[in-house]
Coordinates of C-alpha atoms in Angstrom, one line a residue:
Chain A
X1036 CA 2.3 25.1 -43.7
X1037 CA 0.4 22.6 -41.6
X1038 CA 3.8 21.6 -40.2
X1039 CA 3.9 25.0 -38.5
X1040 CA 1.4 23.9 -36.0
X1041 CA 2.2 20.2 -35.7
X1042 CA 3.4 19.8 -32.2
X1043 CA 5.0 16.5 -31.5
X1044 CA 6.2 16.6 -27.9
X1045 CA 8.1 13.3 -28.0
X1046 CA 11.4 12.9 -26.2
X1047 CA 13.3 9.8 -27.3
X1048 CA 14.1 7.6 -24.4
X1049 CA 15.0 4.0 -23.9
X1050 CA 11.3 3.3 -23.4
X1051 CA 10.1 5.6 -26.0
X1052 CA 6.7 4.8 -27.6
X1053 CA 6.5 3.3 -31.0
X1054 CA 5.2 5.6 -33.8
X1055 CA 1.8 4.1 -33.4
X1056 CA 1.1 6.4 -30.5
X1057 CA 2.3 9.4 -32.4
X1058 CA 0.3 8.5 -35.5
X1059 CA -2.8 10.5 -34.3
X1060 CA -0.7 13.6 -34.5
X1061 CA -2.2 16.8 -33.1
X1062 CA -2.8 19.7 -35.3
X1063 CA -5.1 22.7 -35.0
X1064 CA -5.1 23.0 -38.8
X1065 CA -6.7 19.6 -39.3
X1066 CA -10.0 20.2 -37.5
X1067 CA -12.2 17.2 -36.9
X1068 CA -15.2 19.0 -35.4
X1069 CA -17.2 22.3 -35.6
X1070 CA -15.4 23.9 -32.6
X1071 CA -11.9 23.3 -34.1
X1072 CA -13.2 24.3 -37.5
X1073 CA -14.2 27.7 -36.2
X1074 CA -10.8 28.2 -34.7
X1075 CA -9.1 26.9 -37.8
X1076 CA -11.2 29.3 -40.0
X1077 CA -10.3 32.2 -37.7
X1078 CA -6.6 31.2 -37.9
X1079 CA -6.7 31.3 -41.7
X1080 CA -8.5 34.6 -41.8
X1081 CA -5.8 36.1 -39.6
X1082 CA -3.1 34.4 -41.5
X1083 CA -4.2 35.7 -45.0
X1084 CA -4.9 39.2 -43.7
X1085 CA -1.5 39.3 -42.0
X1086 CA 0.1 38.0 -45.2
X1087 CA -1.7 40.7 -47.2
X1088 CA -0.7 43.4 -44.8
X1089 CA 2.9 42.2 -44.8
X1090 CA 3.1 42.1 -48.6
X1091 CA 1.6 45.5 -49.0
X1092 CA 3.8 47.1 -46.3
X1093 CA 6.9 45.6 -47.9
X1094 CA 5.8 46.7 -51.3
X1095 CA 5.3 50.3 -50.1
X1096 CA 8.7 50.1 -48.4
X1097 CA 10.4 49.2 -51.7
X1098 CA 8.4 51.8 -53.6
X1099 CA 9.4 54.5 -51.1
X1100 CA 13.0 53.4 -51.2
X1101 CA 13.1 53.5 -55.0
X1102 CA 11.1 56.7 -55.5
X1103 CA 12.8 58.6 -52.7
X1104 CA 16.1 58.1 -54.5
X1105 CA 14.8 59.1 -57.9
X1106 CA 12.8 62.2 -57.2
X1107 CA 13.1 65.5 -55.4
X1108 CA 10.3 66.1 -52.9
X1109 CA 8.4 69.2 -53.7
X1110 CA 8.4 71.3 -50.5
X1111 CA 5.6 73.8 -51.2
X1112 CA 2.9 72.2 -53.3
X1113 CA -0.7 72.4 -51.8
X1114 CA -2.2 70.1 -54.5
X1115 CA 0.4 67.4 -53.7
X1116 CA -0.2 67.8 -50.0
X1117 CA -3.9 67.3 -50.4
X1118 CA -3.5 64.2 -52.4
X1119 CA -1.0 62.8 -49.9
X1120 CA -3.4 63.7 -47.1
X1121 CA -6.3 61.8 -48.7
X1122 CA -4.0 58.8 -49.4
X1123 CA -2.7 58.6 -45.8
X1124 CA -6.3 59.0 -44.4
X1125 CA -7.5 56.3 -46.7
X1126 CA -4.7 54.0 -45.6
X1127 CA -5.4 54.7 -41.9
X1128 CA -9.2 54.1 -42.5
X1129 CA -8.4 50.8 -44.2
X1130 CA -6.1 49.8 -41.4
X1131 CA -8.7 50.6 -38.8
X1132 CA -11.4 48.8 -40.8
X1133 CA -9.1 45.7 -41.1
X1134 CA -8.4 45.7 -37.4
X1135 CA -12.1 46.0 -36.6
X1136 CA -12.7 43.2 -39.1
X1137 CA -10.3 41.0 -37.3
X1138 CA -11.8 42.0 -34.0
X1139 CA -15.3 41.2 -35.3
X1140 CA -14.3 37.8 -36.7
X1141 CA -12.5 37.0 -33.4
X1142 CA -15.5 37.9 -31.3
X1143 CA -17.8 36.1 -33.7
X1144 CA -15.7 32.9 -33.4
X1145 CA -15.5 33.2 -29.7
X1146 CA -19.3 33.6 -29.6
X1147 CA -19.8 30.6 -31.9
X1148 CA -17.5 28.4 -29.7
X1149 CA -19.0 29.6 -26.5
X1150 CA -22.6 29.1 -27.4
X1151 CA -22.0 25.9 -29.4
X1152 CA -24.7 23.3 -28.6
X1153 CA -26.0 25.2 -25.6
X1154 CA -28.8 23.3 -23.9
X1155 CA -28.5 20.5 -26.5
X1156 CA -30.5 17.6 -25.0
X1157 CA -28.3 15.1 -26.8
X1158 CA -25.2 16.3 -25.1
X1159 CA -22.9 13.8 -23.3
X1160 CA -21.2 14.8 -20.1
X1161 CA -17.7 13.7 -19.2
X1162 CA -15.6 14.6 -16.2
X1163 CA -12.0 15.0 -16.8
X1164 CA -9.7 15.4 -13.7
X1165 CA -6.1 16.3 -14.0
X1166 CA -3.5 14.6 -11.9
X1167 CA 0.3 14.9 -11.8
X1168 CA 0.8 13.5 -14.5
X1169 CA -2.2 11.7 -16.0
X1170 CA -5.9 12.3 -16.9
X1171 CA -8.8 10.7 -15.1
X1172 CA -11.9 10.4 -17.2
X1173 CA -15.3 9.7 -15.7
X1174 CA -18.6 9.1 -17.4
X1175 CA -21.2 10.0 -14.8
X1176 CA -24.6 8.4 -14.8
X1177 CA -27.1 10.8 -13.2
X1178 CA -29.8 8.1 -12.9
X1179 CA -27.6 5.4 -11.5
X1180 CA -24.4 6.8 -9.9
X1181 CA -23.1 3.3 -9.4
X1182 CA -22.9 2.9 -13.2
X1183 CA -20.3 5.6 -13.4
X1184 CA -17.4 4.6 -15.7
X1185 CA -13.9 5.5 -14.8
X1186 CA -11.1 5.5 -17.4
X1187 CA -7.7 7.1 -17.7
X1188 CA -5.7 8.9 -20.4
X1189 CA -8.3 8.2 -23.1
X1190 CA -11.6 9.8 -23.9
X1191 CA -14.1 7.9 -26.0
X1192 CA -16.7 10.0 -27.6
X1193 CA -19.4 9.3 -30.2
X1194 CA -19.3 11.4 -33.4
X1195 CA -21.8 14.1 -34.2
X1196 CA -22.6 14.4 -30.5
X1197 CA -21.8 17.5 -28.4
X1198 CA -19.7 16.5 -25.4
X1199 CA -19.6 18.7 -22.3
X1200 CA -16.3 18.3 -20.6
X1201 CA -16.3 19.2 -16.9
X1202 CA -12.7 19.9 -16.0
X1203 CA -11.3 19.6 -12.5
X1204 CA -7.9 18.9 -11.0
X1205 CA -6.6 17.2 -7.9
X1206 CA -3.4 19.1 -7.5
X1207 CA -2.0 21.9 -9.7
X1208 CA -3.3 23.8 -12.7
X1209 CA -3.3 21.8 -15.9
X1210 CA -4.8 22.6 -19.3
X1211 CA -6.5 20.3 -21.6
X1212 CA -5.7 20.8 -25.3
X1213 CA -7.0 18.5 -28.0
X1214 CA -6.0 20.7 -31.0
X1215 CA -8.0 18.7 -33.6
X1216 CA -11.2 19.3 -31.6
X1217 CA -10.9 22.6 -29.7
X1218 CA -8.7 25.1 -28.1
X1219 CA -7.2 25.0 -24.6
X1220 CA -9.1 25.1 -21.4
X1221 CA -7.4 25.3 -18.0
X1222 CA -8.1 22.9 -15.1
X1223 CA -8.1 25.0 -12.0
X1224 CA -8.0 23.6 -8.4
X1225 CA -11.2 24.3 -6.6
X1226 CA -13.4 25.1 -9.6
X1227 CA -15.0 23.2 -12.5
X1228 CA -14.4 24.6 -15.9
X1229 CA -16.5 23.5 -18.7
X1230 CA -16.3 23.3 -22.5
X1231 CA -17.9 21.5 -25.3
X1232 CA -16.3 19.5 -28.0
X1233 CA -17.7 17.6 -30.9
X1234 CA -16.0 15.3 -33.4
X1235 CA -17.5 14.8 -36.8
X1236 CA -14.8 12.7 -38.3
X1237 CA -14.1 9.3 -36.6
X1238 CA -10.5 9.0 -35.6
X1239 CA -7.9 9.0 -32.8
X1240 CA -6.8 12.5 -31.8
X1241 CA -3.9 13.3 -29.4
X1242 CA -4.4 15.7 -26.5
X1243 CA -1.8 17.2 -24.3
X1244 CA -1.5 19.1 -21.1
X1245 CA -0.9 22.7 -22.2
X1246 CA -0.1 24.4 -18.8
X1247 CA 3.2 23.6 -17.2
X1248 CA 2.3 21.4 -14.3
X1249 CA 5.6 20.0 -13.0
X1250 CA 8.5 17.7 -13.9
X1251 CA 6.6 15.4 -16.2
X1252 CA 4.3 18.0 -17.9
X1253 CA 5.5 16.9 -21.3
X1254 CA 4.5 13.4 -20.6
X1255 CA 0.9 14.1 -19.8
X1256 CA -0.9 13.1 -23.0
X1257 CA -4.2 11.5 -23.7
X1258 CA -5.9 10.2 -26.8
X1259 CA -9.5 11.0 -27.9
X1260 CA -11.2 8.2 -29.7
X1261 CA -14.1 9.4 -31.8
X1262 CA -16.2 6.5 -33.0
X1263 CA -19.6 5.8 -34.3
X1264 CA -22.4 5.9 -31.7
X1265 CA -22.8 2.1 -32.0
X1266 CA -19.1 1.5 -31.3
X1267 CA -19.2 4.0 -28.4
X1268 CA -22.2 2.2 -26.8
X1269 CA -20.4 -1.1 -27.2
X1270 CA -17.3 0.3 -25.5
X1271 CA -19.3 1.9 -22.8
X1272 CA -21.2 -1.2 -21.9
X1273 CA -17.9 -3.2 -21.8
X1274 CA -16.4 -0.6 -19.5
X1275 CA -19.3 -0.9 -17.2
X1276 CA -18.6 -4.6 -16.5
X1277 CA -16.3 -5.6 -13.7
X1278 CA -12.9 -7.1 -14.3
X1279 CA -13.0 -10.7 -15.7
X1280 CA -12.4 -13.5 -13.2
X1281 CA -8.9 -14.9 -13.4
X1282 CA -8.9 -18.5 -14.7
X1283 CA -5.4 -20.0 -14.7
X1284 CA -3.4 -20.6 -11.5
X1285 CA -0.8 -18.0 -12.6
X1286 CA -3.6 -15.4 -13.0
X1287 CA -5.1 -16.4 -9.6
X1288 CA -1.7 -16.0 -7.9
X1289 CA -1.2 -12.7 -9.7
X1290 CA -4.4 -11.4 -8.3
X1291 CA -3.1 -12.2 -4.8
X1292 CA 0.1 -10.4 -5.6
X1293 CA -1.9 -7.4 -6.7
X1294 CA -3.9 -7.4 -3.5
X1295 CA -0.9 -8.0 -1.2
X1296 CA 1.6 -5.8 -2.9
X1297 CA 1.2 -2.0 -2.6
X1298 CA -0.8 -2.0 -5.9
X1299 CA -4.3 -2.1 -4.3
X1300 CA -3.4 0.9 -2.1
X1301 CA -3.7 3.3 -5.0
X1302 CA -5.4 1.5 -7.9
X1303 CA -9.0 0.5 -8.3
X1304 CA -10.2 -2.7 -10.0
X1305 CA -14.0 -3.1 -10.3
X1306 CA -15.1 -6.4 -8.7
X1307 CA -12.0 -6.8 -6.6
X1308 CA -11.2 -5.7 -3.0
X1309 CA -9.2 -2.8 -4.4
X1310 CA -10.6 0.7 -4.1
X1311 CA -7.6 3.0 -4.4
X1312 CA -8.3 6.3 -6.1
X1313 CA -4.8 7.8 -6.2
X1314 CA -3.7 6.1 -9.4
X1315 CA -5.6 5.3 -12.6
X1316 CA -8.5 2.8 -12.5
X1317 CA -7.1 -0.5 -13.8
X1318 CA -10.4 -2.4 -14.4
X1319 CA -9.9 -2.5 -18.2
X1320 CA -6.6 -0.9 -18.5
X1321 CA -5.2 -3.4 -21.0
X1322 CA -7.7 -2.1 -23.6
X1323 CA -6.0 1.3 -23.4
X1324 CA -3.3 1.9 -26.0
X1325 CA -0.7 3.5 -23.8
X1326 CA 0.8 3.4 -20.3
X1327 CA 1.9 6.3 -18.2
X1328 CA -0.2 9.0 -20.0
X1329 CA 1.0 8.3 -23.5
X1330 CA 4.6 7.6 -22.6
X1331 CA 4.7 3.9 -23.2
X1332 CA 3.0 1.5 -25.5
X1333 CA 0.8 -0.8 -23.5
X1334 CA 2.9 -4.0 -23.9
X1335 CA 3.7 -6.7 -21.5
X1336 CA 7.4 -5.7 -21.4
X1337 CA 6.7 -2.0 -20.9
X1338 CA 4.2 -2.9 -18.2
X1339 CA 6.8 -5.1 -16.4
X1340 CA 9.4 -2.2 -16.5
X1341 CA 6.8 0.3 -15.3
X1342 CA 5.8 -1.9 -12.3
X1343 CA 9.4 -2.7 -11.4
X1344 CA 10.7 0.8 -11.5
X1345 CA 8.3 3.5 -12.7
X1346 CA 10.4 6.5 -11.4
X1347 CA 13.3 5.4 -13.6
X1348 CA 11.0 5.8 -16.7
X1349 CA 9.1 8.9 -15.4
X1350 CA 11.1 10.6 -12.7
X1351 CA 8.7 12.2 -10.2
X1352 CA 5.8 9.9 -10.8
X1353 CA 3.7 8.9 -7.8
X1354 CA 4.0 5.2 -8.8
X1355 CA 6.7 3.8 -6.5
X1356 CA 9.2 1.1 -7.5
X1357 CA 8.1 -2.4 -6.6
X1358 CA 10.3 -5.2 -5.4
X1359 CA 8.8 -8.4 -6.7
X1360 CA 10.4 -11.7 -7.3
X1361 CA 10.5 -13.0 -10.9
X1362 CA 7.7 -15.5 -10.1
X1363 CA 5.5 -12.8 -8.5
X1364 CA 6.1 -10.4 -11.4
X1365 CA 5.2 -13.1 -14.0
X1366 CA 2.0 -14.0 -12.1
X1367 CA 1.1 -10.3 -11.7
X1368 CA 1.6 -9.7 -15.4
X1369 CA -0.5 -12.8 -16.2
X1370 CA -3.3 -11.4 -14.1
X1371 CA -3.0 -7.8 -15.3
X1372 CA -3.2 -9.0 -18.9
X1373 CA -6.7 -10.3 -18.3
X1374 CA -7.9 -6.8 -17.5
X1375 CA -9.1 -6.0 -21.0
Chain B
X466 CA -19.0 -48.4 40.5
X467 CA -15.9 -46.9 41.9
X468 CA -13.4 -48.9 39.9
X469 CA -14.6 -47.8 36.4
X470 CA -14.5 -44.1 37.5
X471 CA -10.9 -44.5 38.7
X472 CA -10.1 -46.3 35.5
X473 CA -11.6 -43.4 33.6
X474 CA -9.6 -40.9 35.6
X475 CA -6.4 -42.7 35.0
X476 CA -7.3 -43.0 31.3
X477 CA -8.0 -39.3 31.1
X478 CA -4.5 -38.6 32.5
X479 CA -2.9 -40.5 29.7
X480 CA -4.0 -37.8 27.3
X481 CA -2.3 -35.1 29.4
X482 CA 0.7 -33.4 27.8
X483 CA 3.5 -32.3 29.9
X484 CA 5.2 -29.3 28.5
X485 CA 8.8 -29.5 27.5
X486 CA 11.1 -27.2 29.3
X487 CA 14.0 -26.0 27.2
X488 CA 16.7 -25.7 29.8
X489 CA 19.3 -25.0 27.1
X490 CA 18.0 -22.2 25.0
X491 CA 19.2 -22.0 21.4
X492 CA 21.2 -19.0 20.1
X493 CA 18.1 -17.6 18.4
X494 CA 16.2 -17.7 21.7
X495 CA 18.8 -16.0 23.7
X496 CA 19.4 -13.0 21.4
X497 CA 18.6 -9.7 23.0
X498 CA 16.5 -7.6 20.8
X499 CA 17.3 -3.9 21.1
X500 CA 13.9 -2.3 21.6
X501 CA 12.9 1.1 20.5
X502 CA 12.9 2.6 23.9
X503 CA 10.2 5.1 24.6
X504 CA 11.5 6.1 28.0
X505 CA 14.7 6.6 29.9
X506 CA 13.9 4.2 32.7
X507 CA 15.9 1.0 32.4
X508 CA 17.0 -1.7 34.9
X509 CA 20.7 -1.6 35.8
X510 CA 23.2 0.4 33.9
X511 CA 21.9 2.5 31.0
X512 CA 22.2 1.1 27.6
X513 CA 22.3 3.0 24.4
X514 CA 19.2 3.3 22.3
X515 CA 18.8 1.1 19.3
X516 CA 20.8 2.5 16.3
X517 CA 19.8 -0.2 13.9
X518 CA 17.5 1.9 11.8
X519 CA 18.2 5.5 11.0
X520 CA 16.0 7.8 9.0
X521 CA 17.7 8.3 5.7
X522 CA 15.7 11.5 5.1
X523 CA 16.3 13.4 8.3
X524 CA 16.3 17.1 7.4
X525 CA 15.5 16.5 3.8
X526 CA 13.0 19.1 2.5
X527 CA 11.9 17.0 -0.5
X528 CA 11.1 14.0 1.8
X529 CA 9.1 16.3 4.0
X530 CA 7.0 17.6 1.2
X531 CA 6.5 14.1 -0.2
X532 CA 5.5 12.9 3.3
X533 CA 3.0 15.8 3.4
X534 CA 1.5 14.6 0.1
X535 CA 1.4 11.0 1.4
X536 CA -0.1 12.1 4.7
X537 CA -3.1 13.3 2.7
X538 CA -3.2 10.5 0.2
X539 CA -3.0 7.7 2.6
X540 CA -5.6 9.4 4.8
X541 CA -3.4 10.0 7.9
X542 CA -5.3 13.3 8.1
X543 CA -8.5 11.3 8.4
X544 CA -7.7 10.6 12.1
X545 CA -4.8 12.9 13.0
X546 CA -6.3 15.7 11.0
X547 CA -3.7 18.2 9.9
X548 CA -1.5 17.5 12.9
X549 CA -3.9 18.8 15.5
X550 CA -5.4 15.4 16.3
X551 CA -9.0 14.4 16.7
X552 CA -9.7 10.7 16.3
X553 CA -6.0 10.0 16.6
X554 CA -3.6 11.8 18.9
X555 CA -2.2 15.2 17.8
X556 CA 1.2 15.1 16.2
X557 CA 2.3 18.7 16.9
X558 CA 2.5 18.7 20.6
X559 CA 5.2 17.5 23.0
X560 CA 3.4 14.3 24.0
X561 CA 4.4 11.2 22.1
X562 CA 2.7 8.0 23.4
X563 CA 5.0 5.7 21.4
X564 CA 8.1 7.8 21.2
X565 CA 9.2 10.6 18.9
X566 CA 12.5 9.2 17.5
X567 CA 12.4 8.4 13.8
X568 CA 12.7 4.7 14.6
X569 CA 9.7 5.0 17.0
X570 CA 7.5 6.8 14.4
X571 CA 8.6 4.3 11.7
X572 CA 7.6 1.4 13.9
X573 CA 4.3 3.1 14.7
X574 CA 3.4 3.5 11.0
X575 CA 4.7 0.2 9.8
X576 CA 3.4 -2.0 12.7
X577 CA 0.4 0.0 13.9
X578 CA -0.6 0.7 17.5
X579 CA -3.4 -0.4 19.7
X580 CA -6.7 1.5 19.6
X581 CA -6.9 2.3 16.0
X582 CA -3.5 3.0 14.4
X583 CA -3.5 0.7 11.3
X584 CA -0.3 -1.1 10.3
X585 CA 1.0 0.2 7.0
X586 CA 3.9 -2.3 6.7
X587 CA 3.7 -4.2 3.5
X588 CA 1.0 -2.0 2.1
X589 CA 3.4 0.9 1.2
X590 CA 7.1 0.9 0.3
X591 CA 9.6 1.5 3.1
X592 CA 10.9 4.7 1.6
X593 CA 7.4 6.2 1.8
X594 CA 7.2 5.2 5.5
X595 CA 10.4 7.1 6.0
X596 CA 9.0 10.1 4.1
X597 CA 5.9 10.0 6.3
X598 CA 8.1 9.7 9.4
X599 CA 10.1 12.7 8.4
X600 CA 7.0 14.7 7.8
X601 CA 5.5 13.7 11.1
X602 CA 8.7 14.7 12.8
X603 CA 8.4 18.0 11.0
X604 CA 4.9 18.4 12.3
X605 CA 6.4 18.0 15.8
X606 CA 9.0 20.6 15.1
X607 CA 11.9 18.2 15.1
X608 CA 13.1 18.9 11.6
X609 CA 15.6 21.7 11.0
X610 CA 14.3 25.2 10.2
X611 CA 14.0 25.9 6.5
X612 CA 13.2 22.3 5.5
X613 CA 9.5 22.6 6.0
X614 CA 7.2 24.1 3.4
X615 CA 6.5 27.8 4.0
X616 CA 3.2 27.4 2.3
X617 CA 1.9 24.5 4.3
X618 CA -1.8 24.1 5.0
X619 CA -0.9 22.1 8.1
X620 CA -0.5 23.4 11.6
X621 CA 3.2 22.8 11.7
X622 CA 4.7 23.3 15.1
X623 CA 7.1 26.1 14.9
X624 CA 9.5 27.4 17.4
X625 CA 8.6 30.7 19.0
X626 CA 10.7 33.5 17.9
X627 CA 13.6 33.9 20.3
X628 CA 14.5 37.4 21.6
X629 CA 17.8 38.6 20.3

């Protein structure tokens, strides 16, 4: 039954991801937090009531079919009419009561989700910005704006902590859907939508754009890593550091390739003279599990293919093909692999 | 007293370098580059304009919309604004300081121009420069009707409606 709601949007391509990416499968029926649990509960309430209604309706259908064939219907029988009237009224009353019950549980769930952790002082704020076709994730620091952390296509959250997601978009309407944690919420140009998630079970959960946003809408995934507060703090302090200094000659040459090739026009690397904001921040991008918003495993080979000709892998992507010599490519890869 | 000064002057001349005058230029020196002409005025009989580089995207609606995106993303609008000009010259009037042909605009973007126009050559791929070129041409009203976005936020130069 859970398979009903398992949505695996994977298109097998020459550069298709290994099963490791798909392992954190997404399912609204395997809730990992209170928000998704409310939705899952509502889903099961609707499901079982609908099953009951269906079974009863079909049962009456068969009873009517069988009895109608067996018996003559009495035309003028006031006692029978009265009984029938009471029966139909009772059925209508039960139907209305059931519908109101569903309405009430739906409103109650909506209320529970909407007011979840309102004004909770422990809440963590994260900004998620949709781009065609990747997710930008920022951890703002109100006290020291310079300490803001920028990541892409993955959201790290500590467990048992309400997380307020502020959703914005740079281009078209997207929708963030992490089924194991919450329902969908649209990202609308020109306004900031908010919603709260909370994970109580540590794990990796897949999220997906749920509003058609262009050619590569299906390839706009992200992973949510729910970890213990200690692990989260360790990750966050690591992300706050600049990129490591290249050591070997190849890495140093690669850094120059990065700066002189078109890379630095769009990508940012903390601690380097590269401030582009059009593409994902690359300061620690080798610590991310995937490339191209969940489309490729983050391996050296996939990275080389992506740099050489990204539009061949993801047609329509803003990442242009790059003509590099073999030497330049190897140096660039050697440098990029240090960005952990 | 006089003799040492003369000696010093002669000694100083020893260090002078006399330039070499290449009276027989090599083939590379004597090639005639075909410039991207910005005016019609030429000495002697008129020569054709350079045809070495042609815009592969002339009249291509997709290239124009991509160029429009890049125009924002690469901050062309930072100086030229949305075609109306401000810090940089406007791109939707009839005046083109460095020429309005696709090759002229390509060179302007890739090589830069004095007084502020940065050189994008090497920083962005050639096909993107051509997309920008096509878009800038569209701003000037040079691209065919129907290729430009009907929902543009830019002040696209449009031809006045002609009486029938």
